[in-house]
Coordinates of C-alpha atoms and ligand atoms in Angstrom, one line a residue:
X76 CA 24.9 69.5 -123.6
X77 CA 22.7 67.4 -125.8
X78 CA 19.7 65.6 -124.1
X79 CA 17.6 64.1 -126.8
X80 CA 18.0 65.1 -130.9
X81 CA 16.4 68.2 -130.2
X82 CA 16.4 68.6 -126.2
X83 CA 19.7 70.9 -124.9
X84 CA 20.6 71.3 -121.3
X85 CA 21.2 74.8 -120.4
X86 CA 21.0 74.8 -116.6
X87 CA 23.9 76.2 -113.9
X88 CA 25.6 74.5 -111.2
X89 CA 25.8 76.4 -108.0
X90 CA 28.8 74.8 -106.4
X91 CA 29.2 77.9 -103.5
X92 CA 24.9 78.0 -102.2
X93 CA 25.9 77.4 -97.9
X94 CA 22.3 76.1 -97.5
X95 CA 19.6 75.3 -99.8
X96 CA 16.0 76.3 -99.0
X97 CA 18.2 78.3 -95.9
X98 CA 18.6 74.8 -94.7
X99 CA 19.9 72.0 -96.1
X100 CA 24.0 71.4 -96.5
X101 CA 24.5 70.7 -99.9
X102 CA 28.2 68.9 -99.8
X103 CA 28.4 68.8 -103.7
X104 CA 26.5 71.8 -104.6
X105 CA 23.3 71.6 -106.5
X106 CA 22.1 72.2 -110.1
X107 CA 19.0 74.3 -111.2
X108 CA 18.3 73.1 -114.4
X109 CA 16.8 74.5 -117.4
X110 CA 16.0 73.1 -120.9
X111 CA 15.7 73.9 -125.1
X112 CA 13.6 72.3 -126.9
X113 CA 14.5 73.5 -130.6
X114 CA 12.0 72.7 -133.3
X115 CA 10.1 75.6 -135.9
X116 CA 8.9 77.1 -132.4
X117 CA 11.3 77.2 -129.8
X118 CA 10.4 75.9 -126.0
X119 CA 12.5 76.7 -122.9
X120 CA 11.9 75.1 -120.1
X121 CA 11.9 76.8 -116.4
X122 CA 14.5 79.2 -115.1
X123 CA 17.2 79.3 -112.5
X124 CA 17.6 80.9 -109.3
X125 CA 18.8 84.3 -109.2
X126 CA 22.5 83.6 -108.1
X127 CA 22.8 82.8 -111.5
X128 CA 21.2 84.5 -113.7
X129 CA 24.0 85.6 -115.9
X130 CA 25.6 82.6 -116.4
X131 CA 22.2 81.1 -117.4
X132 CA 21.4 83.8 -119.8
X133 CA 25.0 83.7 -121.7
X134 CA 24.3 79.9 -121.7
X135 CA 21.0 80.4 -123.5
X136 CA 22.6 82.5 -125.9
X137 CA 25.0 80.0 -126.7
X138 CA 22.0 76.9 -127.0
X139 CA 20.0 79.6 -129.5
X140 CA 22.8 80.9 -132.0
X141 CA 20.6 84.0 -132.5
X142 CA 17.1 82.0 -132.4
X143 CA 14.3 83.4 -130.3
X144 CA 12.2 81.1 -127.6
X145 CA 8.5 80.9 -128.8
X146 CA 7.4 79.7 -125.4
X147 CA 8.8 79.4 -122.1
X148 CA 7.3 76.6 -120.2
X149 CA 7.0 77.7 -116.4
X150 CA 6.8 74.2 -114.1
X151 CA 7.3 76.1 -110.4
X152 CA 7.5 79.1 -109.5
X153 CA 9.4 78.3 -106.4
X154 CA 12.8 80.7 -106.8
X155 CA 15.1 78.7 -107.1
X156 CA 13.2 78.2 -110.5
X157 CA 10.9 81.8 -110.9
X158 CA 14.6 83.7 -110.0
X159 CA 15.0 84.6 -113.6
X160 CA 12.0 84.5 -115.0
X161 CA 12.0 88.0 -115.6
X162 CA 15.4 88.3 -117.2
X163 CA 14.7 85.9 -119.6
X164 CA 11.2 87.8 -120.2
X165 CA 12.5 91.1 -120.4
X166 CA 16.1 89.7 -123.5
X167 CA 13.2 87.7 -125.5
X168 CA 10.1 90.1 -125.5
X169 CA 7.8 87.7 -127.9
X170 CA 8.0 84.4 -125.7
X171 CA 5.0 83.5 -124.4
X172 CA 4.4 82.4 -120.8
X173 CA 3.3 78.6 -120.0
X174 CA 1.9 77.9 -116.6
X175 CA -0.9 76.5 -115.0
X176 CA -4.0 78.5 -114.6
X177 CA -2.9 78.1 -110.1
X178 CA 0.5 79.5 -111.2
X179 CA -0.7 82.5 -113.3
X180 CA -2.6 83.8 -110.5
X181 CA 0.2 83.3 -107.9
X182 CA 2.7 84.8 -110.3
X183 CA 2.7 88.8 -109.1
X184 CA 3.2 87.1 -105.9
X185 CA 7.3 86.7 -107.2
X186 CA 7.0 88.9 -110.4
X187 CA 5.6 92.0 -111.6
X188 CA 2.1 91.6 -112.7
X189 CA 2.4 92.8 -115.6
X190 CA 3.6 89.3 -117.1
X191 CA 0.8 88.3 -116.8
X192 CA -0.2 90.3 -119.9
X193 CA 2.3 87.7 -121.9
X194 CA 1.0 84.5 -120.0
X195 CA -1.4 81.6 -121.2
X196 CA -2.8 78.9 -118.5
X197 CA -2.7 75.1 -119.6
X198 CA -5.0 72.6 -118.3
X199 CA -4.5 69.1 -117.3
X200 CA -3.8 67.3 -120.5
X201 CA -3.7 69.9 -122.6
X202 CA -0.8 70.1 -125.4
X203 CA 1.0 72.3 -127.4
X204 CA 2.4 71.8 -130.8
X205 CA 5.7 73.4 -131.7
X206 CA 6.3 71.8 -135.1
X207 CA 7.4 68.3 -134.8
X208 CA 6.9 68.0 -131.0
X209 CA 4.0 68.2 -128.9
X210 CA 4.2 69.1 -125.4
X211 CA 1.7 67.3 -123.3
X212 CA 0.9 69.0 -119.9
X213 CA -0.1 67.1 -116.7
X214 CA -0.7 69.2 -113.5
X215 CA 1.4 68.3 -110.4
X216 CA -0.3 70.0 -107.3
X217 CA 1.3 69.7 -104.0
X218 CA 4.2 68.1 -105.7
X219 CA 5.4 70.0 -103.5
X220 CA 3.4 73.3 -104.5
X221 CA 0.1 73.6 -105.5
X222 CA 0.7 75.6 -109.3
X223 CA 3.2 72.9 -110.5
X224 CA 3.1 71.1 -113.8
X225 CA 5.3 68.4 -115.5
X226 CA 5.6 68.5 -119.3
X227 CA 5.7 65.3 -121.3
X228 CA 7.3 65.6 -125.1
X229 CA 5.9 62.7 -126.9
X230 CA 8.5 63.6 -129.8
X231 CA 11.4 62.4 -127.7
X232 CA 9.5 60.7 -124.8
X233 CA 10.8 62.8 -122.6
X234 CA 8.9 64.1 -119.0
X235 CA 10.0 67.3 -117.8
X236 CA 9.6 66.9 -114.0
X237 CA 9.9 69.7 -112.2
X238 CA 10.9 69.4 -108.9
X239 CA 10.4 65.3 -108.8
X240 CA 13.3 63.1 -109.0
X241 CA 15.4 65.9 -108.5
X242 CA 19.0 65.4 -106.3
X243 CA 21.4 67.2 -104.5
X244 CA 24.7 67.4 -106.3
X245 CA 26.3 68.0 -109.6
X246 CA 24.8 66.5 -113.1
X247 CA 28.3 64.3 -112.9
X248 CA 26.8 60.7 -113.2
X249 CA 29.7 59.5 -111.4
X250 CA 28.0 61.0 -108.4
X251 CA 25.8 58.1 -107.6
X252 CA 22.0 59.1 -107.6
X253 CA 20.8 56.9 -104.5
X254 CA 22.1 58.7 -101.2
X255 CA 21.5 62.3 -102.5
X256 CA 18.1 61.7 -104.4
X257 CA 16.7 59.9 -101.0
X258 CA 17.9 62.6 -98.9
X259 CA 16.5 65.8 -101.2
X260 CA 12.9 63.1 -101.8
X261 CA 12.1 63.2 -98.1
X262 CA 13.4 66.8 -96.7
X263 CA 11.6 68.3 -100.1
X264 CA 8.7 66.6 -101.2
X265 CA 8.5 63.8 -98.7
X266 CA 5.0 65.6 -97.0
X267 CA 3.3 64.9 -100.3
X268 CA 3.3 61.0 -100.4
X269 CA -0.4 60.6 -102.1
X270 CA 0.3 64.0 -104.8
X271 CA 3.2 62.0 -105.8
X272 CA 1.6 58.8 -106.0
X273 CA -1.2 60.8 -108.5
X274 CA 1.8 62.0 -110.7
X275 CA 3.0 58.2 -111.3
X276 CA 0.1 56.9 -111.9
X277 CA -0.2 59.7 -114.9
X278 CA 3.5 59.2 -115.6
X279 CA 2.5 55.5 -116.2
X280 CA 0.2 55.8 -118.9
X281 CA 3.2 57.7 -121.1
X282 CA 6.5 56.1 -122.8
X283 CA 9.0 57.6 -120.8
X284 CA 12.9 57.1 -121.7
X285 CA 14.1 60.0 -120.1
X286 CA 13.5 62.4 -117.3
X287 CA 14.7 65.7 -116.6
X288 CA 14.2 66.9 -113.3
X289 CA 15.0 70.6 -112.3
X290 CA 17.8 69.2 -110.1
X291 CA 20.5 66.9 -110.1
X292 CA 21.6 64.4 -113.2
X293 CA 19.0 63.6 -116.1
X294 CA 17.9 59.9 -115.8
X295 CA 18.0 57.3 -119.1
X296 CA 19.4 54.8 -117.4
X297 CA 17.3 52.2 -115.2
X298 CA 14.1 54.7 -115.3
X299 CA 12.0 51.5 -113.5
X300 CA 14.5 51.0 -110.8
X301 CA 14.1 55.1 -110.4
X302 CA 10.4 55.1 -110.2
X303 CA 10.2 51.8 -108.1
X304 CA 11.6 54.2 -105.5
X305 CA 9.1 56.8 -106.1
X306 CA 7.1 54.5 -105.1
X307 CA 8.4 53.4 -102.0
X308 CA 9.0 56.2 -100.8
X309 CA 5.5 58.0 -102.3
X310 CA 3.8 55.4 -99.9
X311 CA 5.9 55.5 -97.0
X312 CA 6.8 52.0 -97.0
X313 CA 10.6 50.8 -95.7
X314 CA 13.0 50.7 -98.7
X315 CA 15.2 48.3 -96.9
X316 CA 15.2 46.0 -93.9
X317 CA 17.5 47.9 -91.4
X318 CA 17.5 49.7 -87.8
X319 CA 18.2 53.6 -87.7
X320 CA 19.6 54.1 -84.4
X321 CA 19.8 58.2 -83.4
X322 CA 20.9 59.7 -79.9
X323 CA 21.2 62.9 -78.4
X324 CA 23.5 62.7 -75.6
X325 CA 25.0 65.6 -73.1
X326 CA 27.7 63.6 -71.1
X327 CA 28.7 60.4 -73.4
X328 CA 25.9 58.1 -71.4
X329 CA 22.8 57.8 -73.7
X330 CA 25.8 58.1 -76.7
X331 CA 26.9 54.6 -75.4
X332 CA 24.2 53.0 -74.8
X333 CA 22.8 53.9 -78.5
X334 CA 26.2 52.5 -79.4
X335 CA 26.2 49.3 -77.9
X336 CA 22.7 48.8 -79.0
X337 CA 23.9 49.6 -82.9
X338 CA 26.4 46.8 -82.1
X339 CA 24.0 44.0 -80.7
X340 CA 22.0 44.8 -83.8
X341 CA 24.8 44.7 -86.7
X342 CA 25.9 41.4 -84.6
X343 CA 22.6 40.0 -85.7
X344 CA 23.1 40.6 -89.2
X345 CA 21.1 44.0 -89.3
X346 CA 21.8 46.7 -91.6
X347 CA 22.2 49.6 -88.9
X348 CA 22.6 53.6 -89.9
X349 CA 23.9 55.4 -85.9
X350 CA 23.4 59.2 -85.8
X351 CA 24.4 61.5 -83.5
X352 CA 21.8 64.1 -83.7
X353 CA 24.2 67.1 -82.1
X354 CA 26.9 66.2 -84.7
X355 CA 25.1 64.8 -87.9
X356 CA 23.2 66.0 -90.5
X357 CA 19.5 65.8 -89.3
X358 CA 18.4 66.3 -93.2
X359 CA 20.5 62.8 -93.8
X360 CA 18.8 61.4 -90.2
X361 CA 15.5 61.5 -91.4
X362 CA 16.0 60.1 -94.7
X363 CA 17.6 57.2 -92.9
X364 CA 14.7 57.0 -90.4
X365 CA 12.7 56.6 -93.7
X366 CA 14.9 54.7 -95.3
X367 CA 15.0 51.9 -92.9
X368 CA 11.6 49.8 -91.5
X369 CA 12.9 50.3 -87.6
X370 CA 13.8 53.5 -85.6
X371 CA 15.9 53.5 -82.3
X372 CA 15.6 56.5 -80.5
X373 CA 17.9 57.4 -77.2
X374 CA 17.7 60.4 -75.0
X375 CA 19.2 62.2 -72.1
X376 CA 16.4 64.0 -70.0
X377 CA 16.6 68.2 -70.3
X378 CA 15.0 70.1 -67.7
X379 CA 12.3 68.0 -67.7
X380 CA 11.8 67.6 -71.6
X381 CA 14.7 65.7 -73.6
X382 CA 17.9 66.8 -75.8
X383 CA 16.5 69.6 -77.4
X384 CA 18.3 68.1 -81.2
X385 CA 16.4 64.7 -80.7
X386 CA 13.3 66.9 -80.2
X387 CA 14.1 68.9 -83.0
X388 CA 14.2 65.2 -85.3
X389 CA 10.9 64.3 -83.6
X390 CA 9.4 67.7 -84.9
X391 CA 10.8 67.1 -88.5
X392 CA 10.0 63.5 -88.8
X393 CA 6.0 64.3 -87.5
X394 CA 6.7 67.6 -90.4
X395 CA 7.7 64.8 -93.5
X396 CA 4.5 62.9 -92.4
X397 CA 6.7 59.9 -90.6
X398 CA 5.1 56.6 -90.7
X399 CA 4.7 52.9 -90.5
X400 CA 7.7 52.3 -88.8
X401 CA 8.3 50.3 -85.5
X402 CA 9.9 52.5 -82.7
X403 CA 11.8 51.6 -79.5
X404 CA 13.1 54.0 -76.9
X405 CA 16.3 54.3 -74.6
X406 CA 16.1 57.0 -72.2
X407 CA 18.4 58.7 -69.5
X408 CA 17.8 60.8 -66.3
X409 CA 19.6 61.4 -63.5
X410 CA 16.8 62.0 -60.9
X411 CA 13.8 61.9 -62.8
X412 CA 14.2 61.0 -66.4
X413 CA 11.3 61.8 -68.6
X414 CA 12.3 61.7 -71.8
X415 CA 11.0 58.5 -73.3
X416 CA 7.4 59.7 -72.3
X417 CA 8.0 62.5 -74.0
X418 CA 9.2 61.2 -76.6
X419 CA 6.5 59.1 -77.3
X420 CA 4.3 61.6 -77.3
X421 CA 5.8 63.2 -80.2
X422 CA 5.6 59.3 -82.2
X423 CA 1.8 58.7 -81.0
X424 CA 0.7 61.6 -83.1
X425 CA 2.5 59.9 -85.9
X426 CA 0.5 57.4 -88.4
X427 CA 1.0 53.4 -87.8
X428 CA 3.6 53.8 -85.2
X429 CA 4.0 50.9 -83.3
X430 CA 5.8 50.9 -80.1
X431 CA 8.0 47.9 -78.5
X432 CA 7.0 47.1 -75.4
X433 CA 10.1 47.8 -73.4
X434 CA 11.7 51.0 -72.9
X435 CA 14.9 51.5 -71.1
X436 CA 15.7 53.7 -68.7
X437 CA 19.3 54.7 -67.5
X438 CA 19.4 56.8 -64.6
X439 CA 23.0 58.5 -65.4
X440 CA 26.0 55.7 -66.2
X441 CA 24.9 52.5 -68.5
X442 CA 24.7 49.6 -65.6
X443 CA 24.8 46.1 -66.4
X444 CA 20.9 45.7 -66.2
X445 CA 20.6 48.3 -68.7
X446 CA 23.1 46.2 -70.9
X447 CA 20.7 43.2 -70.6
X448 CA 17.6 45.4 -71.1
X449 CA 19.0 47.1 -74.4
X450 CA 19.6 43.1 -75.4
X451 CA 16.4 42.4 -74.7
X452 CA 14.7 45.5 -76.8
X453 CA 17.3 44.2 -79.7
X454 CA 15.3 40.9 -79.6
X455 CA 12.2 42.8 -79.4
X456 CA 13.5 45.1 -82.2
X457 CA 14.2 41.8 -84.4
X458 CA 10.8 40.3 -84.2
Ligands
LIG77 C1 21.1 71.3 -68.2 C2 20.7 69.9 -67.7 C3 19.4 69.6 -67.4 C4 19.0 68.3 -67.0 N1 17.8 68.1 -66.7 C5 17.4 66.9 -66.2 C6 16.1 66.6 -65.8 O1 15.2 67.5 -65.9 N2 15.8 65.4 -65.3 C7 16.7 64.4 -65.1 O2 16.4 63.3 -64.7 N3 18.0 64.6 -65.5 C8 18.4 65.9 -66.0 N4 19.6 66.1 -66.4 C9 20.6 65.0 -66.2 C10 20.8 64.3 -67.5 O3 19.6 63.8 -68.1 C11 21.7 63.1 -67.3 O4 22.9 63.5 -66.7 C12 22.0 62.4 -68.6 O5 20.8 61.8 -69.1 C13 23.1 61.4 -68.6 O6 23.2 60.9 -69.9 P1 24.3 61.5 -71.0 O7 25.7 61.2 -70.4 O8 24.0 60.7 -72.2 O9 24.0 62.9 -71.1 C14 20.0 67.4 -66.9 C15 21.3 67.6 -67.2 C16 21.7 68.9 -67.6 C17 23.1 69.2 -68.0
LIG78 FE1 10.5 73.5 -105.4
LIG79 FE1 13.6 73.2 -106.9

């Protein structure tokens, strides 16, 4: 597959991976993706993970016709990237090894140290001619580790972004970007907010027209609309007016109320997103929860703590660096519920969380009164 005149795509799907980084579903599979630059000195960018080695080599066979790589730009060495590094090193013995001077020395870390031997270190800015491109590279630490790089061609104006704007998924542009790209943003890089803001204000000063992440599609189309997002999301602000309401629920009580609550809400003309954090995704929970500028949270009380799953959310929103959002809590108990204190507790070691004032409590079946109170903390919610 052709990229740019002299850009071709020789990445792998991996359609069957159960879980990637051991965690995340991936419905639609995802990509690793790797790239040929051809000119008088030929630069491949990044490898794939180990799964598919094979299929990666016999693709860069095909892309070269019986040409040899001069360099092989290394972005991450995370493995899903570094997993056949070594392959490729060992078939084209003269390529040169492109890294940051951070990734050189955590290289024998994944591969043997004897690479090293075959390895150069860029620095920020630096570029490297390989007839009629020049490769431009701009350090990326903590984007979302500390040894990556992006590559800029100025040839072709295209940015090789590592692990940014990457998305679940297929390269099939039918798939649309949004959902996927929001979800993968916050569960992988969503920690590094101000990195990411640093690597768009570089990306800013440079002509971009296309961007080739190491997952997901290759984006030409709408590249402001993309990196309006980035920016959004970089800074932690709400991407939408809207009300994520999550429950955790062990008999059907809290369940309803969080229901009837999501109800009231869409009533009033909000955009509302209900998860059920025992059933649902928790990887797609929290990029709602970031997604939207208000959170609803609803508990049943568990031997004194609260629904371990909504616990679990708490602990992965407060890992992702959750904040700026407004909060309001529903709790049940039936003799001593304690789950909204709890639960706060979690959200007041969270940045710029404010809290409505009313909670509700429901000690076992939703009363009336609890009807009118969840009414009430819509209003509250709306204000
Ligand atoms: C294993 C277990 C532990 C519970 N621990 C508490 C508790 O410590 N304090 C309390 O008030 N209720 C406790 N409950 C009662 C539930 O909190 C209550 O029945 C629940 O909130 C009702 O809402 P639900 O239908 O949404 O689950 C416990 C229930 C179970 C099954
Ligand atoms: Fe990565
Ligand atoms: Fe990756």
């Amino acid at each position: 597959m052709r990229i740019a005149d002299s850009v071709l795509y020789v990445g792998v799907e991996d359609l069957t991976i159960d879980l990637f980084e051991g965690q995340y579903a991936v419905p639609n599979g995802v990509t690793y993706n790797s790239y040929l630059i051809e000119d008088e000195k030929i630069a491949l960018m990044d490898s794939v993970d180990a799964r598919k080695t094979e299929e990666w080599l016999q693709n860069l066979d095909r892309a070269l016709n019986g040409k040899t790589p001069r360099f092989f730009i290394i972005s991450h060495l995370e493995p899903d990237h570094s997993g056949s590094i070594l392959a490729a090193a060992e078939k084209y013995p003269e390529m040169q090894l492109v890294m940051t001077a951070k990734a050189l020395s955590m290289l024998p870390q994944f591969l043997p140290a004897s690479l090293t031997a075959r390895a150069v270190a860029v620095k920020e800015n630096e570029t490297l001619c390989l007839g009629a491109h020049t490769l431009r590279f701009l350090t990326a630490p903590m984007v979302h580790w500390p040894e990556v790089m992006v590559t800029y061609d100025e040839e072709d104006h295209v940015l090789f972004s590592a692990d940014a704007f990457g998305r679940f998924g297929t390269m099939n542009p039918d798939e649309e970007w949004l959902p996927e790209a929001r979800r993968y943003y916050f569960n992988i890089v969503g920690k590094y907010g101000n990195p990411v803001q640093t690597l768009l204000r570089k990306a800013a000063g440079l002509d971009i027209r296309v961007i080739c992440p190491l997952h997901g599609p290759v984006l030409r189309d709408d590249l402001p609309a993309v990196l309006e997002k980035y920016q959004i999301w970089s800074s932690y602000q709400p991407e939408s007016k809207g009300v994520l309401v999550a429950f955790g629920s062990l008999h059907g009580n809290t369940a309803g109320a969080a229901k009837y609550m999501a109800e009231l809400l869409r009533a009033k003309g909000e955009k509302v997103a209900l998860v059920d954090l025992a059933r649902d995704d928790m990887s797609l929970a929290l990029s709602m929860a970031f997604r939207y500028d208000r959170l609803v949270l609803a508990a049943s009380t568990y031997d004194g703590g609260f629904f371990p799953k909504m616990e679990d959310f708490l602990l992965h929103l407060k890992a992702k660096a959750f904040q700026k959002r407004k909060v309001a809590l529903i709790e049940n108990g039936s003799w001593a519920p304690a789950a909204a204190k709890a639960m706060k507790a979690y959200l007041e070691q969270m940045k710029d969380i404010v809290f409505c004032e009313n909670t509700v409590t429901i000690k076992s079946r939703v009363s009336e009164e609890n009807k009118k109170q969840i009414a009430v903390l819509a209003d509250e919610l709306m204000n």
